[in-house]
Amino acid sequence: VTHVRNFVSAAAFASANGIIPAADPAAIKQAYQALQTPLKGTRMQNELYEKLLKLGVVNSNVRLGDLTKLLQDVDFGETMTSDKGLRLLLKPLSKLKSVSQDLYTAEDDFWKIYSWAIEKKRIEKAFESVGVTRGQFIKRNGQEVRLTEEFLEQEAADIVKNNIPNYDYVPDFIKSLRKLPIGNFVSFPAEIARTGTNIVQRALREINETVELADGTIVKPFQSIGYTRLFGMGAT
């Protein structure tokens, strides 16, 4: 039940950003193949996963982060495993825990990779709609920017990190609240508040943001993305 809830709630954040879950079969396949699990068909795009790890997109499950810290707080296993017999008894359970943890992370990573791929694709399409293709320059916020693969990857990664729950972005103060008698899993509600605000702010920025083309024309390439994101947030 926990795994199902984790998978479904992660999908909800994709839809909140105006991304229809499972609408792009190619992105679905890419996301699944990049997952780091024992499941058949995964670990086929390890280079992509490494890249997304460096960009801070994956391996940042909020609930799992809280759970790991809670286990560290109580020194889970430190006393029990000192006994050899009990250690041997717990060994099979340890393997089960490892697989379960990998799957829990993968359920979160799947939708983050999918969202990253879709965000990257629609940013490029937005530029193409105003006549800007890869290699060309634009002026954005007064700075000259070149449309490259690296630019698209970084822009998509920033959206996913800020608009989908990410344990790395939870303040230490919020993380420490797990030690108080107000609830152990405090990071997820905090991230809902942060990402919910960010989604709306990002959508409004996309609707109003202007860029200057090489010929001096002022356009709003992200307007349709902004309206889609705003509608997705409201509908979700």
Short mmCIF file of C-alpha atoms in Angstrom, two decimals, residues 23-177:
data_model
loop_
_atom_site.label_atom_id
_atom_site.label_comp_id
_atom_site.label_asym_id
_atom_site.label_seq_id
_atom_site.Cartn_x
_atom_site.Cartn_y
_atom_site.Cartn_z
CA ALA A 23 1.13 10.55 -22.29
CA ASP A 24 4.57 10.19 -23.89
CA PRO A 25 5.54 6.50 -24.43
CA ALA A 26 9.14 7.38 -25.38
CA ALA A 27 9.66 9.35 -22.16
CA ILE A 28 8.01 6.55 -20.16
CA LYS A 29 10.41 4.00 -21.67
CA GLN A 30 13.41 6.25 -21.05
CA ALA A 31 12.42 6.84 -17.42
CA TYR A 32 11.90 3.13 -16.74
CA GLN A 33 15.19 2.07 -18.34
CA ALA A 34 17.12 4.62 -16.28
CA LEU A 35 15.81 3.30 -12.94
CA GLN A 36 18.28 1.61 -10.57
CA THR A 37 16.33 -1.46 -9.46
CA PRO A 38 16.55 -5.27 -9.77
CA LEU A 39 13.50 -5.21 -12.09
CA LYS A 40 13.89 -6.50 -15.64
CA GLY A 41 14.55 -3.75 -18.18
CA THR A 42 15.96 -1.23 -15.70
CA ARG A 43 19.61 -0.08 -15.40
CA MET A 44 19.79 0.19 -19.20
CA GLN A 45 20.45 3.93 -19.24
CA ASN A 46 22.93 4.32 -16.41
CA GLU A 47 24.68 7.27 -18.06
CA LEU A 48 21.42 9.20 -18.08
CA TYR A 49 20.83 8.37 -14.41
CA GLU A 50 24.37 9.52 -13.53
CA LYS A 51 23.75 12.78 -15.39
CA LEU A 52 20.45 13.37 -13.56
CA LEU A 53 22.16 12.53 -10.27
CA LYS A 54 24.70 15.29 -10.92
CA LEU A 55 21.89 17.67 -11.89
CA GLY A 56 20.15 16.89 -8.57
CA VAL A 57 17.01 15.50 -10.19
CA VAL A 58 16.96 11.92 -8.82
CA ASN A 59 17.61 10.03 -5.57
CA SER A 60 15.99 12.71 -3.42
CA ASN A 61 12.84 11.02 -2.08
CA VAL A 62 11.45 13.12 0.77
CA ARG A 63 9.71 10.40 2.83
CA LEU A 64 12.66 8.03 2.48
CA GLY A 65 14.98 10.84 3.59
CA ASP A 66 12.98 11.28 6.79
CA LEU A 67 12.86 7.53 7.39
CA THR A 68 16.63 7.16 6.95
CA LYS A 69 17.30 9.99 9.39
CA LEU A 70 14.86 8.50 11.93
CA LEU A 71 16.68 5.15 11.79
CA GLN A 72 19.97 6.99 12.36
CA ASP A 73 18.45 8.89 15.29
CA VAL A 74 17.66 5.67 17.14
CA ASP A 75 20.85 3.83 16.05
CA PHE A 76 18.65 1.18 14.42
CA GLY A 77 20.41 -2.18 14.33
CA GLU A 78 23.48 -1.10 16.30
CA THR A 79 22.70 -3.26 19.33
CA MET A 80 20.80 -6.11 17.70
CA THR A 81 23.40 -6.91 15.08
CA SER A 82 26.14 -7.34 17.71
CA ASP A 83 24.81 -10.84 18.32
CA LYS A 84 26.01 -13.20 15.57
CA GLY A 85 22.95 -15.46 15.65
CA LEU A 86 20.52 -12.58 15.41
CA ARG A 87 22.66 -10.97 12.72
CA LEU A 88 22.36 -14.11 10.58
CA LEU A 89 18.63 -14.18 11.26
CA LEU A 90 18.24 -10.58 10.10
CA LYS A 91 20.39 -11.00 6.98
CA PRO A 92 17.49 -12.08 4.69
CA LEU A 93 15.38 -9.22 6.07
CA SER A 94 18.24 -6.82 5.32
CA LYS A 95 18.18 -7.88 1.66
CA LEU A 96 14.41 -7.39 1.56
CA LYS A 97 14.82 -3.93 3.10
CA SER A 98 17.42 -3.03 0.47
CA VAL A 99 15.17 -4.09 -2.43
CA SER A 100 12.19 -2.31 -0.90
CA GLN A 101 14.25 0.86 -0.43
CA ASP A 102 15.47 0.73 -4.06
CA LEU A 103 11.90 0.38 -5.30
CA TYR A 104 10.68 3.22 -3.08
CA THR A 105 13.38 5.50 -4.51
CA ALA A 106 12.63 4.30 -8.06
CA GLU A 107 8.91 5.09 -7.75
CA ASP A 108 9.85 8.68 -7.03
CA ASP A 109 12.67 8.79 -9.60
CA PHE A 110 10.44 7.43 -12.38
CA TRP A 111 8.16 10.47 -12.41
CA LYS A 112 11.06 12.88 -11.90
CA ILE A 113 12.90 11.48 -14.92
CA TYR A 114 9.66 11.49 -16.93
CA SER A 115 8.91 15.09 -15.91
CA TRP A 116 12.49 16.16 -16.73
CA ALA A 117 12.24 14.63 -20.23
CA ILE A 118 8.87 16.32 -20.90
CA GLU A 119 9.99 19.71 -19.54
CA LYS A 120 13.12 19.57 -21.72
CA LYS A 121 11.07 18.68 -24.79
CA ARG A 122 8.45 21.38 -24.33
CA ILE A 123 11.04 24.10 -23.64
CA GLU A 124 12.73 23.26 -26.95
CA LYS A 125 9.35 23.22 -28.75
CA ALA A 126 8.49 26.60 -27.22
CA PHE A 127 11.67 28.09 -28.70
CA GLU A 128 11.03 26.41 -32.05
CA SER A 129 7.55 27.97 -32.15
CA VAL A 130 9.15 31.43 -32.22
CA GLY A 131 11.81 30.42 -34.73
CA VAL A 132 14.72 29.67 -32.38
CA THR A 133 16.61 26.42 -33.02
CA ARG A 134 19.64 24.83 -31.34
CA GLY A 135 22.83 26.81 -31.66
CA GLN A 136 21.09 30.17 -31.97
CA PHE A 137 21.37 33.00 -29.43
CA ILE A 138 18.64 34.88 -27.56
CA LYS A 139 18.61 37.56 -24.89
CA ARG A 140 17.00 36.45 -21.65
CA ASN A 141 16.84 38.71 -18.60
CA GLY A 142 19.33 40.99 -20.32
CA GLN A 143 21.89 38.19 -20.83
CA GLU A 144 22.81 36.47 -24.08
CA VAL A 145 22.00 32.77 -23.96
CA ARG A 146 22.71 30.05 -26.51
CA LEU A 147 20.15 27.31 -27.01
CA THR A 148 22.14 24.12 -26.46
CA GLU A 149 21.52 20.62 -25.10
CA GLU A 150 23.23 21.62 -21.86
CA PHE A 151 20.97 24.67 -21.49
CA LEU A 152 17.83 22.58 -22.03
CA GLU A 153 18.97 19.90 -19.57
CA GLN A 154 19.81 22.44 -16.86
CA GLU A 155 16.57 24.39 -17.34
CA ALA A 156 14.47 21.21 -17.12
CA ALA A 157 16.44 20.06 -14.05
CA ASP A 158 15.81 23.38 -12.27
CA ILE A 159 12.07 23.02 -12.86
CA VAL A 160 11.96 19.46 -11.49
CA LYS A 161 14.10 20.33 -8.43
CA ASN A 162 11.94 23.31 -7.53
CA ASN A 163 8.49 22.02 -8.52
CA ILE A 164 8.65 18.41 -7.29
CA PRO A 165 9.46 17.44 -3.65
CA ASN A 166 13.20 17.14 -3.12
CA TYR A 167 14.77 16.18 0.24
CA ASP A 168 17.91 18.20 -0.55
CA TYR A 169 15.83 21.39 -0.46
CA VAL A 170 14.28 20.76 2.96
CA PRO A 171 15.80 23.18 5.54
CA ASP A 172 17.66 21.62 8.48
CA PHE A 173 15.16 23.26 10.86
CA ILE A 174 12.26 21.40 9.23
CA LYS A 175 14.21 18.10 9.20
CA SER A 176 14.96 18.46 12.92
CA LEU A 177 11.24 18.74 13.74
#
